[in-house]
Amino acid sequence: VIQPDVSVNLSRGEIYIGDILIRIPPVQIIIYTAFLRQKVDDCEKPDRQYCAECTDCHRPLLHLKRHSIKTMSEDYGRLYGNSTAKAVEWRDKWSRDSAFDGMIRQNISKINNATRNNLGDSALLPYYIIAGNKKYGDTRYGIKVDKGKVRIE
């Protein structure tokens, strides 16, 4: 299966998989972008050109909260014309809110449904949804698309 690029344009609030626009609200764009950044930034095998079945970059939601809140808040500000106020709003709300994990899980489901509805191609779908690798007490989340296919601007 040839994986098309997944492109995020934060200033326009758009996510494309190939030439297909994935229509989701701003909060979900930020969450999906965070998982794409995790894919690229947390790669434990940077010498590999293709990810194949590797899921070493998948992380528990607590990791997302601890390591991505700052970037997520900056991205949220970019969605709103580089608004510092919006970035601070996101950071202040979610860095202290105990409901962060629940909010992320709820939105993962909505993001995956929107991806299914817009993408339609079941052969590509597993590469672009946010999947949870369930282990007792240690579910790890991530996206399987090859890291070289990710574009964020």
Coordinates of N, CA and C in Angstrom, one line a residue, residues 15-144:
I15 N -6.3 19.7 7.4 CA -5.5 18.4 7.4 C -5.9 17.7 6.1
Y16 N -4.9 17.3 5.3 CA -5.1 16.6 4.1 C -4.4 15.3 4.2
I17 N -5.0 14.2 3.8 CA -4.4 12.9 3.6 C -4.4 12.7 2.1
G18 N -3.2 12.9 1.5 CA -3.2 13.0 0.0 C -3.9 14.2 -0.4
D19 N -4.9 14.1 -1.3 CA -5.7 15.3 -1.7 C -7.1 15.3 -1.0
I20 N -7.3 14.5 0.0 CA -8.6 14.4 0.7 C -8.5 15.3 2.0
L21 N -9.4 16.3 2.1 CA -9.5 17.1 3.3 C -10.2 16.3 4.4
I22 N -9.6 16.3 5.5 CA -10.2 15.7 6.7 C -10.8 16.8 7.5
R23 N -12.1 16.9 7.6 CA -12.8 18.0 8.2 C -13.1 17.7 9.7
I24 N -12.3 18.4 10.6 CA -12.5 18.2 12.0 C -12.3 19.6 12.7
P25 N -12.9 19.8 13.9 CA -12.8 21.1 14.6 C -11.3 21.3 15.1
P26 N -11.1 22.6 15.4 CA -9.7 23.0 15.9 C -9.1 22.1 17.0
V27 N -9.8 21.8 18.0 CA -9.3 21.0 19.1 C -8.8 19.7 18.5
Q28 N -9.5 19.1 17.6 CA -9.2 17.8 17.1 C -8.0 17.9 16.1
I29 N -7.9 19.1 15.4 CA -6.7 19.3 14.6 C -5.4 19.3 15.5
I30 N -5.5 20.0 16.6 CA -4.4 20.1 17.5 C -4.0 18.7 18.1
I31 N -5.0 17.9 18.4 CA -4.7 16.6 18.9 C -4.1 15.7 17.9
Y32 N -4.6 15.7 16.7 CA -4.1 14.9 15.6 C -2.6 15.4 15.3
T33 N -2.4 16.7 15.2 CA -1.1 17.2 15.0 C -0.1 16.8 16.1
A34 N -0.6 16.7 17.3 CA 0.3 16.3 18.4 C 0.8 14.8 18.2
F35 N -0.1 14.0 17.7 CA 0.2 12.6 17.4 C 1.1 12.5 16.2
L36 N 0.9 13.3 15.2 CA 1.9 13.4 14.1 C 3.3 13.8 14.5
R37 N 3.3 14.9 15.4 CA 4.6 15.3 15.9 C 5.3 14.2 16.7
Q38 N 4.5 13.5 17.5 CA 5.1 12.4 18.3 C 5.7 11.4 17.3
K39 N 5.0 11.1 16.2 CA 5.5 10.2 15.2 C 6.9 10.5 14.7
V40 N 7.1 11.8 14.4 CA 8.3 12.3 13.9 C 9.4 12.6 15.0
D41 N 9.0 13.2 16.0 CA 9.9 13.7 17.1 C 10.4 12.6 18.0
D42 N 9.5 11.6 18.3 CA 9.8 10.6 19.3 C 10.3 9.3 18.6
C43 N 10.6 9.3 17.4 CA 11.1 8.1 16.7 C 12.3 7.6 17.3
E44 N 12.3 6.3 17.7 CA 13.4 5.6 18.4 C 14.3 5.0 17.4
K45 N 13.9 5.0 16.1 CA 14.8 4.3 15.1 C 14.9 5.3 13.9
P46 N 15.6 6.5 14.1 CA 15.6 7.5 13.1 C 16.4 7.1 11.9
D47 N 17.2 6.0 11.9 CA 17.9 5.6 10.8 C 17.1 4.8 9.8
R48 N 15.9 4.3 10.3 CA 15.0 3.6 9.4 C 14.2 4.5 8.5
Q49 N 14.2 4.3 7.2 CA 13.5 5.1 6.3 C 12.0 4.9 6.4
Y50 N 11.5 3.7 6.7 CA 10.1 3.4 6.8 C 9.8 2.8 8.1
C51 N 8.6 3.1 8.6 CA 8.2 2.7 9.9 C 7.7 1.2 9.9
A52 N 7.1 0.8 8.8 CA 6.5 -0.5 8.7 C 5.6 -0.8 9.9
E53 N 5.9 -1.8 10.7 CA 5.0 -2.2 11.8 C 5.6 -1.7 13.1
C54 N 6.6 -0.9 13.1 CA 7.2 -0.3 14.3 C 6.2 0.6 15.0
T55 N 6.1 0.5 16.3 CA 5.2 1.4 17.1 C 6.0 1.9 18.3
D56 N 7.3 1.9 18.2 CA 8.1 2.4 19.4 C 7.8 3.8 19.7
C57 N 7.3 4.6 18.8 CA 7.0 6.0 19.1 C 5.7 6.2 19.8
H58 N 4.9 5.2 19.8 CA 3.6 5.3 20.5 C 3.8 5.5 22.0
R59 N 3.0 6.4 22.6 CA 3.2 6.7 24.0 C 1.9 6.7 24.8
P60 N 2.0 6.6 26.1 CA 0.7 6.7 26.9 C 0.3 8.2 26.9
L61 N -1.0 8.4 27.2 CA -1.5 9.8 27.1 C -0.8 10.7 28.1
L62 N -0.4 10.1 29.2 CA 0.4 10.9 30.2 C 1.6 11.6 29.6
H63 N 2.2 10.9 28.7 CA 3.4 11.4 28.0 C 3.0 12.6 27.1
L64 N 1.8 12.5 26.5 CA 1.3 13.6 25.7 C 1.1 14.8 26.6
K65 N 0.5 14.6 27.7 CA 0.3 15.8 28.6 C 1.6 16.4 29.1
R66 N 2.5 15.6 29.5 CA 3.8 16.1 30.1 C 4.7 16.7 29.1
H67 N 4.7 16.2 27.8 CA 5.7 16.6 26.9 C 5.1 17.4 25.7
S68 N 3.8 17.5 25.5 CA 3.3 18.1 24.3 C 2.4 19.3 24.6
I69 N 2.1 19.6 25.9 CA 1.1 20.7 26.2 C 1.6 22.0 25.6
K70 N 2.9 22.3 25.7 CA 3.5 23.6 25.2 C 3.3 23.7 23.7
T71 N 3.7 22.6 23.0 CA 3.6 22.6 21.5 C 2.2 22.6 21.1
M72 N 1.3 21.9 21.8 CA -0.1 21.9 21.5 C -0.7 23.3 21.6
S73 N -0.3 24.0 22.7 CA -0.8 25.3 22.9 C -0.3 26.3 21.9
E74 N 1.0 26.2 21.5 CA 1.5 27.0 20.4 C 0.7 26.7 19.1
D75 N 0.5 25.5 18.8 CA -0.3 25.1 17.6 C -1.7 25.7 17.6
Y76 N -2.3 25.6 18.8 CA -3.6 26.2 19.0 C -3.6 27.7 18.7
G77 N -2.6 28.4 19.2 CA -2.5 29.8 18.9 C -2.3 30.1 17.4
R78 N -1.6 29.2 16.7 CA -1.4 29.3 15.2 C -2.7 29.2 14.5
L79 N -3.5 28.3 15.0 CA -4.8 28.1 14.3 C -5.7 29.4 14.3
Y80 N -5.4 30.2 15.3 CA -6.1 31.5 15.5 C -5.2 32.7 15.2
G81 N -4.5 32.6 14.0 CA -3.7 33.7 13.6 C -2.6 34.1 14.5
N82 N -1.9 33.1 15.0 CA -0.8 33.3 16.0 C -1.2 34.1 17.2
S83 N -2.4 33.7 17.7 CA -2.9 34.4 18.9 C -2.2 33.8 20.2
T84 N -1.5 34.7 20.8 CA -0.9 34.4 22.1 C -1.9 34.1 23.2
A85 N -3.0 34.8 23.1 CA -4.1 34.6 24.1 C -4.7 33.2 24.0
K86 N -4.9 32.8 22.7 CA -5.5 31.4 22.5 C -4.5 30.3 23.0
A87 N -3.2 30.6 22.7 CA -2.2 29.6 23.2 C -2.1 29.5 24.7
V88 N -2.2 30.6 25.4 CA -2.2 30.7 26.8 C -3.4 30.0 27.4
E89 N -4.6 30.3 26.7 CA -5.9 29.7 27.1 C -5.7 28.1 27.1
W90 N -5.2 27.6 26.0 CA -5.1 26.1 25.9 C -4.1 25.6 27.0
R91 N -3.0 26.2 27.1 CA -2.0 25.8 28.1 C -2.5 25.8 29.5
D92 N -3.1 26.9 29.9 CA -3.7 27.1 31.2 C -4.8 26.1 31.5
K93 N -5.6 25.8 30.6 CA -6.7 24.9 30.8 C -6.2 23.5 30.9
W94 N -5.5 23.0 30.0 CA -5.1 21.6 29.9 C -3.9 21.2 30.7
S95 N -3.0 22.1 31.0 CA -1.9 21.7 31.8 C -2.3 21.4 33.3
R96 N -3.4 21.9 33.7 CA -3.9 21.7 35.1 C -5.1 20.8 35.2
D97 N -5.8 20.5 34.1 CA -7.1 19.9 34.1 C -6.9 18.3 34.2
S98 N -7.5 17.7 35.2 CA -7.4 16.3 35.4 C -8.2 15.5 34.3
A99 N -9.0 16.2 33.6 CA -9.9 15.6 32.5 C -9.1 15.5 31.2
F100 N -7.9 15.9 31.1 CA -7.1 15.9 29.9 C -7.2 14.5 29.2
D101 N -6.9 13.4 29.9 CA -6.9 12.1 29.3 C -8.3 11.7 28.7
G102 N -9.3 12.0 29.4 CA -10.7 11.8 28.9 C -11.0 12.6 27.7
M103 N -10.6 13.9 27.7 CA -10.8 14.7 26.6 C -10.1 14.2 25.3
I104 N -8.8 13.7 25.5 CA -8.0 13.2 24.4 C -8.7 11.9 23.9
R105 N -9.1 11.0 24.8 CA -9.7 9.8 24.4 C -11.0 10.0 23.6
Q106 N -11.8 10.9 24.1 CA -13.1 11.2 23.5 C -12.8 11.8 22.1
N107 N -11.8 12.7 21.9 CA -11.5 13.3 20.6 C -10.8 12.3 19.7
I108 N -10.1 11.3 20.2 CA -9.5 10.3 19.3 C -10.6 9.6 18.6
S109 N -11.6 9.2 19.3 CA -12.8 8.5 18.7 C -13.4 9.4 17.6
K110 N -13.6 10.7 17.9 CA -14.2 11.6 16.9 C -13.3 11.8 15.7
I111 N -12.0 11.9 15.9 CA -11.0 12.1 14.9 C -11.0 10.9 14.0
N112 N -11.0 9.7 14.6 CA -11.0 8.4 13.8 C -12.2 8.3 13.0
N113 N -13.4 8.6 13.6 CA -14.6 8.6 12.8 C -14.6 9.5 11.6
A114 N -14.1 10.7 11.8 CA -14.0 11.7 10.7 C -13.1 11.2 9.6
T115 N -12.0 10.6 10.1 CA -11.0 10.1 9.1 C -11.6 8.9 8.3
R116 N -12.4 8.0 9.0 CA -13.1 7.0 8.3 C -14.1 7.5 7.3
N117 N -14.8 8.5 7.7 CA -15.9 9.1 6.8 C -15.3 9.8 5.6
N118 N -14.2 10.5 5.8 CA -13.6 11.3 4.7 C -12.6 10.4 3.8
L119 N -11.9 9.5 4.4 CA -10.9 8.7 3.7 C -11.6 7.6 2.9
G120 N -12.4 6.9 3.6 CA -13.2 5.9 2.9 C -12.4 4.6 2.5
D121 N -11.1 4.7 2.2 CA -10.3 3.6 1.7 C -9.9 2.8 2.8
S122 N -10.5 1.6 3.0 CA -10.2 0.8 4.1 C -8.7 0.3 4.1
A123 N -8.1 0.2 3.0 CA -6.7 -0.3 2.9 C -5.7 0.8 3.5
L124 N -6.1 2.1 3.4 CA -5.2 3.1 4.0 C -5.6 3.5 5.4
L125 N -6.8 3.2 5.8 CA -7.3 3.7 7.1 C -6.4 3.3 8.3
P126 N -5.8 2.1 8.4 CA -5.0 1.8 9.6 C -3.8 2.7 9.7
Y127 N -3.3 3.3 8.6 CA -2.1 4.1 8.7 C -2.4 5.5 9.2
Y128 N -3.7 6.0 9.2 CA -4.0 7.3 9.5 C -4.9 7.6 10.7
I129 N -5.4 6.5 11.3 CA -6.2 6.7 12.5 C -5.2 6.6 13.7
I130 N -5.7 7.2 14.8 CA -4.9 7.1 16.1 C -5.3 5.8 16.7
A131 N -4.3 4.9 16.9 CA -4.6 3.6 17.4 C -4.0 3.5 18.8
G132 N -4.7 2.7 19.6 CA -4.2 2.4 20.9 C -3.7 0.9 21.0
N133 N -2.4 0.8 21.4 CA -1.9 -0.6 21.6 C -2.1 -0.9 23.1
K134 N -3.1 -1.7 23.3 CA -3.5 -2.0 24.7 C -2.7 -3.0 25.4
K135 N -2.1 -2.5 26.5 CA -1.4 -3.4 27.5 C -2.0 -3.0 28.8
Y136 N -2.2 -4.0 29.7 CA -2.8 -3.7 31.0 C -2.1 -2.5 31.7
G137 N -2.8 -1.4 31.9 CA -2.3 -0.3 32.6 C -1.3 0.6 31.8
D138 N -1.1 0.2 30.5 CA -0.1 1.0 29.8 C -0.5 1.0 28.3
T139 N -1.7 1.5 28.0 CA -2.1 1.7 26.6 C -1.3 2.8 26.0
R140 N -0.8 2.5 24.8 CA 0.1 3.5 24.1 C -0.6 3.9 22.8
Y141 N -0.6 5.2 22.5 CA -1.3 5.7 21.3 C -0.4 6.2 20.3
G142 N -0.8 6.1 19.0 CA 0.0 6.7 18.0 C -0.6 6.5 16.6
I143 N 0.1 7.0 15.6 CA -0.4 6.9 14.2 C 0.7 6.1 13.5
K144 N 0.2 5.2 12.6 CA 1.2 4.2 11.9 C 1.8 4.8 10.6

